[in-house]
Tab-separated table of C-alpha atoms in Angstrom:
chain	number	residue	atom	x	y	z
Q	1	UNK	CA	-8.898	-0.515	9.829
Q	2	UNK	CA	-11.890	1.814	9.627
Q	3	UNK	CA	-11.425	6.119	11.061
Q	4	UNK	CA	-14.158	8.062	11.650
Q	5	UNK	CA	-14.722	11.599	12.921
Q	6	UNK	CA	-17.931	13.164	14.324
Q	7	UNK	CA	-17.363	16.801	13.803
Q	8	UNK	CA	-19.183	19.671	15.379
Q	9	UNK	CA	-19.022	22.465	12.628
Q	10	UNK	CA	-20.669	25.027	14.673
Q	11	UNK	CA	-17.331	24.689	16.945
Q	12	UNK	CA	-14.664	24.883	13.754
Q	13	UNK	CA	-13.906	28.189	13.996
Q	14	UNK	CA	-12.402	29.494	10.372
Q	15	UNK	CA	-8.877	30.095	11.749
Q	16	UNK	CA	-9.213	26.452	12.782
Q	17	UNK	CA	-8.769	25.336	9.497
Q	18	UNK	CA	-7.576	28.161	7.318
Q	19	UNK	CA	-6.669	31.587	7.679
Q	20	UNK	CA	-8.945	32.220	4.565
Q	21	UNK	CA	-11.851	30.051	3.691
Q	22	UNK	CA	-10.451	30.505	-0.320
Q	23	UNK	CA	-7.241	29.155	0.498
Q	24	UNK	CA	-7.937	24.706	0.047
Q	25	UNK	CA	-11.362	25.246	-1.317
Q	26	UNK	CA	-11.627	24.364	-5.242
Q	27	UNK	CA	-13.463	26.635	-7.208
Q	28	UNK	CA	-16.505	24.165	-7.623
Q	29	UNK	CA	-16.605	24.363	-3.781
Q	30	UNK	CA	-16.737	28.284	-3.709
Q	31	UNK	CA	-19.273	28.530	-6.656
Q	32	UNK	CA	-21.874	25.937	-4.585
Q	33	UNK	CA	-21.215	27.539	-1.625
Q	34	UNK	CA	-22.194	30.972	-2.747
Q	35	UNK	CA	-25.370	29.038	-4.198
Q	36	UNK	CA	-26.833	29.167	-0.364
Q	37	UNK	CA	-29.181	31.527	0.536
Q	38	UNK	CA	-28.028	31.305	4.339
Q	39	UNK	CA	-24.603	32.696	5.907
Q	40	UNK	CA	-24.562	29.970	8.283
Q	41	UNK	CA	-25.410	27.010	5.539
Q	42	UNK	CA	-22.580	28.001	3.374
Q	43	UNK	CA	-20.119	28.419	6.343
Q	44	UNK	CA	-21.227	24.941	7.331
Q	45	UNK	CA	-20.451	23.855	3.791
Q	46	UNK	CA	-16.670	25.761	3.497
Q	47	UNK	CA	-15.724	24.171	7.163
Q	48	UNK	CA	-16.868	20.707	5.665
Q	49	UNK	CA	-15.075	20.821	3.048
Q	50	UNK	CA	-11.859	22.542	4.622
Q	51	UNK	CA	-12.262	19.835	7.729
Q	52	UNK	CA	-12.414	16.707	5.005
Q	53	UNK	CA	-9.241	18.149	3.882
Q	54	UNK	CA	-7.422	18.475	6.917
Q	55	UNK	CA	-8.274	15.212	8.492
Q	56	UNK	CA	-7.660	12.489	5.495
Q	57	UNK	CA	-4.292	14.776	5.425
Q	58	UNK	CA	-3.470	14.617	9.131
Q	59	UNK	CA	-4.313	10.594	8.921
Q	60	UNK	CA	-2.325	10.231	5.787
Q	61	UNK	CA	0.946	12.500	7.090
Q	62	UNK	CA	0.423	14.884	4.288
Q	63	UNK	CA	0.004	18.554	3.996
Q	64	UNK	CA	-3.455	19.273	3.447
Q	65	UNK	CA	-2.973	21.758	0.665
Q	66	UNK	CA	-1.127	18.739	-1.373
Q	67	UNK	CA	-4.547	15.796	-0.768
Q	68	UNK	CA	-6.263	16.342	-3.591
Q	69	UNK	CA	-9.936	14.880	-3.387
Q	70	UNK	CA	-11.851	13.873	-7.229
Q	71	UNK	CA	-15.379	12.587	-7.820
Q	72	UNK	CA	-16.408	10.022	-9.580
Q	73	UNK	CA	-19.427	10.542	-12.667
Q	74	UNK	CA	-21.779	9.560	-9.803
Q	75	UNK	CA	-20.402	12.315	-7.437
Q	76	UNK	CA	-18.424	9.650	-5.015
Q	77	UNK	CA	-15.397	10.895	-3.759
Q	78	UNK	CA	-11.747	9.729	-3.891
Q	79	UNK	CA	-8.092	10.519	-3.443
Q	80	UNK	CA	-6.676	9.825	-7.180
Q	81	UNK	CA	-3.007	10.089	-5.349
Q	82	UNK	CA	-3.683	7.685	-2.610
Q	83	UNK	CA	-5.918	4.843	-4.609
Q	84	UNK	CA	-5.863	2.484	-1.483
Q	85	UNK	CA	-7.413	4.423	0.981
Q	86	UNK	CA	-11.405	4.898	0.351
Q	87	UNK	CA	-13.301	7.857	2.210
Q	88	UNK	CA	-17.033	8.984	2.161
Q	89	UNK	CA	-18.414	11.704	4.224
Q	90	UNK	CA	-21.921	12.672	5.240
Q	91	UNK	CA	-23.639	16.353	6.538
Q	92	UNK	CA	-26.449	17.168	8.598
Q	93	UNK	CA	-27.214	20.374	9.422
Q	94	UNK	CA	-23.828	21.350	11.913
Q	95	UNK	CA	-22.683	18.138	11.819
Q	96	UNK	CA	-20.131	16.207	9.518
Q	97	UNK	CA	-19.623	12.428	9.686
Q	98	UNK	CA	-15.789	10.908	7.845
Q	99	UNK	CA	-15.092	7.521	7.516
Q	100	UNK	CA	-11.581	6.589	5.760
Q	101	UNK	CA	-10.025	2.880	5.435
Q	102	UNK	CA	-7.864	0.474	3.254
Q	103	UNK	CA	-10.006	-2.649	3.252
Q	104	UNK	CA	-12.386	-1.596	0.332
Q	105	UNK	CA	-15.611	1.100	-0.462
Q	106	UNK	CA	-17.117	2.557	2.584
Q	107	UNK	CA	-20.428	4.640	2.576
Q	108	UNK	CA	-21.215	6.603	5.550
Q	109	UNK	CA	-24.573	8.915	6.274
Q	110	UNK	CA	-25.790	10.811	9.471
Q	111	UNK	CA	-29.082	12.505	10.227
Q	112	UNK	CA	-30.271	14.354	13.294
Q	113	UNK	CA	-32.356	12.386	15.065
Q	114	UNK	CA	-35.773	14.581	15.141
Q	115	UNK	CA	-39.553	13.673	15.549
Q	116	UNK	CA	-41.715	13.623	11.962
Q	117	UNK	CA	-44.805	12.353	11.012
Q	118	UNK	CA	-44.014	11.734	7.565
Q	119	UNK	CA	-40.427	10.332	8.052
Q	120	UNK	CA	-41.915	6.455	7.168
Q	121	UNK	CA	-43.810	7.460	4.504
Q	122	UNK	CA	-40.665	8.398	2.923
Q	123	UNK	CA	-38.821	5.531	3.705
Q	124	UNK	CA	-41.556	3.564	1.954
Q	125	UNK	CA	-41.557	5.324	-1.248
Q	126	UNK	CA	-37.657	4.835	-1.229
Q	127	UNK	CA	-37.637	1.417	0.150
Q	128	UNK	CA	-41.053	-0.822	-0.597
Q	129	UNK	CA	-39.904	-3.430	1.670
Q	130	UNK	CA	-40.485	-1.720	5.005
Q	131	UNK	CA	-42.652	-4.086	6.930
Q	132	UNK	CA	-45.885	-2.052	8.488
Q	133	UNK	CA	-44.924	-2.689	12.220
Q	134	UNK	CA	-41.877	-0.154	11.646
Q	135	UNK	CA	-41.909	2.312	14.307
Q	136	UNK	CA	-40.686	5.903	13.448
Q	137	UNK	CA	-37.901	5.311	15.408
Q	138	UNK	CA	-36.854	2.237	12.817
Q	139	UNK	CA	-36.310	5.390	10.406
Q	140	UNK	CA	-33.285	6.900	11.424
Q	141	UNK	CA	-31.568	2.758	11.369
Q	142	UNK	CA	-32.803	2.215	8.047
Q	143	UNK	CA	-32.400	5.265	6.786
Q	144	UNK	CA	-28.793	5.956	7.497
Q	145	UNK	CA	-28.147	2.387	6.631
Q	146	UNK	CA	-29.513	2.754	2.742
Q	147	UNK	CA	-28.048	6.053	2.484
Q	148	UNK	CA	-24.679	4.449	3.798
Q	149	UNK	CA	-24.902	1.349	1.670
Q	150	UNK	CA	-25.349	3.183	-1.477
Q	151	UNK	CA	-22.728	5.490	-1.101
Q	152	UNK	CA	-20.356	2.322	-0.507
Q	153	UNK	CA	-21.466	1.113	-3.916
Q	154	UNK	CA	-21.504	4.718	-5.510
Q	155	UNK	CA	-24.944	4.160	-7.233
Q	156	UNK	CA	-26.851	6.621	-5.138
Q	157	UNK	CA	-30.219	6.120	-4.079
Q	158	UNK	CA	-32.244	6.162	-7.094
Q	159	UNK	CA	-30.207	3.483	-8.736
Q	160	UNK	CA	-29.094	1.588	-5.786
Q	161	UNK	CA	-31.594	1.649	-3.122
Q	162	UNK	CA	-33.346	-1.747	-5.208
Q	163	UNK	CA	-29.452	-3.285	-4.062
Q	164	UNK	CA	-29.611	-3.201	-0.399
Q	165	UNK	CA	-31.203	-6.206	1.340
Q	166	UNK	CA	-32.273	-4.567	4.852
Q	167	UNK	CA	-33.553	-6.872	7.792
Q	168	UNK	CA	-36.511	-4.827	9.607
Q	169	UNK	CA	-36.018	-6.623	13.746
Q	170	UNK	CA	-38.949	-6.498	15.675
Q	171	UNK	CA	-37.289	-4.401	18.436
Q	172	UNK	CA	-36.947	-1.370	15.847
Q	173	UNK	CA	-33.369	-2.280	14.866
Q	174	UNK	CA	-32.361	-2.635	11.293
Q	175	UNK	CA	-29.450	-4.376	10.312
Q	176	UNK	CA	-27.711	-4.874	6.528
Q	177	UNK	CA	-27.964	-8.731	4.921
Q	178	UNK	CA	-26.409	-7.690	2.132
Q	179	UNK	CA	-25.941	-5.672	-1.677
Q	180	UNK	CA	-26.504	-7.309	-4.660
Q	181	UNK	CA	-24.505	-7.135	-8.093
Q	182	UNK	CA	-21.392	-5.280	-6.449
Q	183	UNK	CA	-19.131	-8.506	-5.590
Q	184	UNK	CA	-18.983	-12.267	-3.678
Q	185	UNK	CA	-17.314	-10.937	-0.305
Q	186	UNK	CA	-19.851	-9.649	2.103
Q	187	UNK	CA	-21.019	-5.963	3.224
Q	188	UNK	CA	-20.992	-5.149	6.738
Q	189	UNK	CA	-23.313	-2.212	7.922
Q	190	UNK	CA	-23.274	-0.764	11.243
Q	191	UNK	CA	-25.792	2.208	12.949
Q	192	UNK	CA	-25.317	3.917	16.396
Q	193	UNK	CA	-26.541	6.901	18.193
Q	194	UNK	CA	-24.279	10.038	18.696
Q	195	UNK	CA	-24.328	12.698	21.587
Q	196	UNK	CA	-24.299	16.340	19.763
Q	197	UNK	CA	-24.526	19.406	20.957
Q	198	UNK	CA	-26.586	20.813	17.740
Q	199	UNK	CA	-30.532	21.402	18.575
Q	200	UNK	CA	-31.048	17.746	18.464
Q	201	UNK	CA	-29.068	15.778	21.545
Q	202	UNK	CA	-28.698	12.705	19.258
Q	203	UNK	CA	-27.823	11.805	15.842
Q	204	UNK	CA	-28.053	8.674	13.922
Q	205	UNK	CA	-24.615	7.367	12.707
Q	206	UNK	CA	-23.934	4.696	9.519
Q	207	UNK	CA	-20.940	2.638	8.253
Q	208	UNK	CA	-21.046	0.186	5.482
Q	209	UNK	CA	-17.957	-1.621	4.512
Q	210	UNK	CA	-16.213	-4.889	3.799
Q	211	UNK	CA	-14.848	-4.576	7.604
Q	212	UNK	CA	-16.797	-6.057	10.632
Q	213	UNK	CA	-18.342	-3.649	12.728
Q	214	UNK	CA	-17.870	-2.048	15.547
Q	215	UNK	CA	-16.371	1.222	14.847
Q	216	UNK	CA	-15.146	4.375	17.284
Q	217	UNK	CA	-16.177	7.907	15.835
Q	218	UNK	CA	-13.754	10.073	17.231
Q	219	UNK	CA	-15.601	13.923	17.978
Q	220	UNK	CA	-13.813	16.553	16.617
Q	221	UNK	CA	-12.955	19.323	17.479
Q	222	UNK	CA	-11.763	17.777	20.573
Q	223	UNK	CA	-7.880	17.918	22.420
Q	224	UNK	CA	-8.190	14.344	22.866
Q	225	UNK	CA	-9.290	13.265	20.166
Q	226	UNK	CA	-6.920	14.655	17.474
Q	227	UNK	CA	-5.931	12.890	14.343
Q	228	UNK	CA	-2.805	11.009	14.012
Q	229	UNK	CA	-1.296	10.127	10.886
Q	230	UNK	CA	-1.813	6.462	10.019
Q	231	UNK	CA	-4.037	6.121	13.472
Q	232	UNK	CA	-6.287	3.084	13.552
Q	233	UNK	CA	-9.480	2.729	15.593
Q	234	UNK	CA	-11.164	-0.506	15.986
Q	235	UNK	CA	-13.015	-1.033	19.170
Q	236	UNK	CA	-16.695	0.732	19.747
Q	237	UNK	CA	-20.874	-0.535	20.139
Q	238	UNK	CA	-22.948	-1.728	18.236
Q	239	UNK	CA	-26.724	-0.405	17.605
């Protein structure tokens, strides 16, 4: 069954992870983070990267300095040692969203949830098919849903957003009916609002996967809520 982790990176301190933020980083990984132009951004980006690391290890019973993490040609991650287990991770600002499971590709995106005016308009040019009744608050479900959906398939947005079949509810709720050209056994998306404690009180969490929704996102860092090697989470809402 499906993990997931809602991390705060804002609350990773460095010594956290790693006594060093050089020691588990790749050398791609330092030369984009020193690409930022902000302190905080590219601390955000290390801890992401160093927290990936440490949970897929945790959950797998490995050390994290042996999980070794490639990318596809389309930039989709995966674990070239551990070939059954499929991962995909998401940032937003302070916040880091990981999904891992054995059932088959999983995508995964989250997004503060913040007012904008022009937050449709881009889901238009992106997606043609959104219906004019959408409400701004249908962005953040059908956002987070594409994103997720074509990050399970690996095609990435440009490519792959023509794929996903969204169904636009009248309520404001956006559910997944399906991805064409990527198999005969059915895709299962999933959205649902997050408590955070970054400037925005709520963010906008996705899953898409061959597994049946619901799914519990675990907060991290959080006593209770550590990772367990092998652990298995499978009860949570639906949105």
């Amino acid at each position: 069954m499906m993990d997931a982790w809602l991390v705060d990176l804002d609350q990773v301190a460095p010594t956290d992870i790693s006594a060093h933020y050089p020691e588990g980083l790749t050398e791609e990984e330092l030369a984009r983070g020193a690409e930022f132009v902000h302190a905080r951004a590219a601390h955000r980006f290390y801890r992401a990267r160093l927290t990936v690391r440490r949970l897929l290890a945790e959950r797998l019973g490995l050390a994290a300095h042996d999980l070794r993490i490639h990318y596809d040609p389309a930039g989709k991650p995966y674990l070239p040692d551990q070939p059954g287990t499929h991962v995909s991770w998401s940032r937003s600002d302070g916040l880091l969203l990981l999904g891992a499971t054995e059932t088959g590709p999983i995508g995964v995106d989250v997004e503060l949830v913040r007012p904008s005016t022009t937050s449709l308009d881009v889901l238009t040019f992106v997606y043609p098919g959104v219906p004019a009744s959408a409400t701004p608050e249908t962005f953040f479900h059908a956002w987070t849903l594409l994103e997720a959906a074509v990050k399970a398939t690996g095609r990435g947005l440009t490519d792959g957003a023509r794929e996903v079949d969204l169904d636009f509810g009248p309520d404001g709720a956006v559910t997944l009916r399906g991805i064409t050209g990527h198999g005969a056994l059915p895709w299962h998306g999933h959205t649902a609002l997050q408590p955070t404690r970054q400037d925005s009180p709520w963010a906008m969490t996705a899953f898409v996967s061959r597994e049946l929704p619901p799914v519990t996102v675990l907060p991290w860092p959080d006593p209770k809520a550590m990772p367990r090697p092998r652990a298995r989470n499978h009860s949570g809402t639906r949105g």
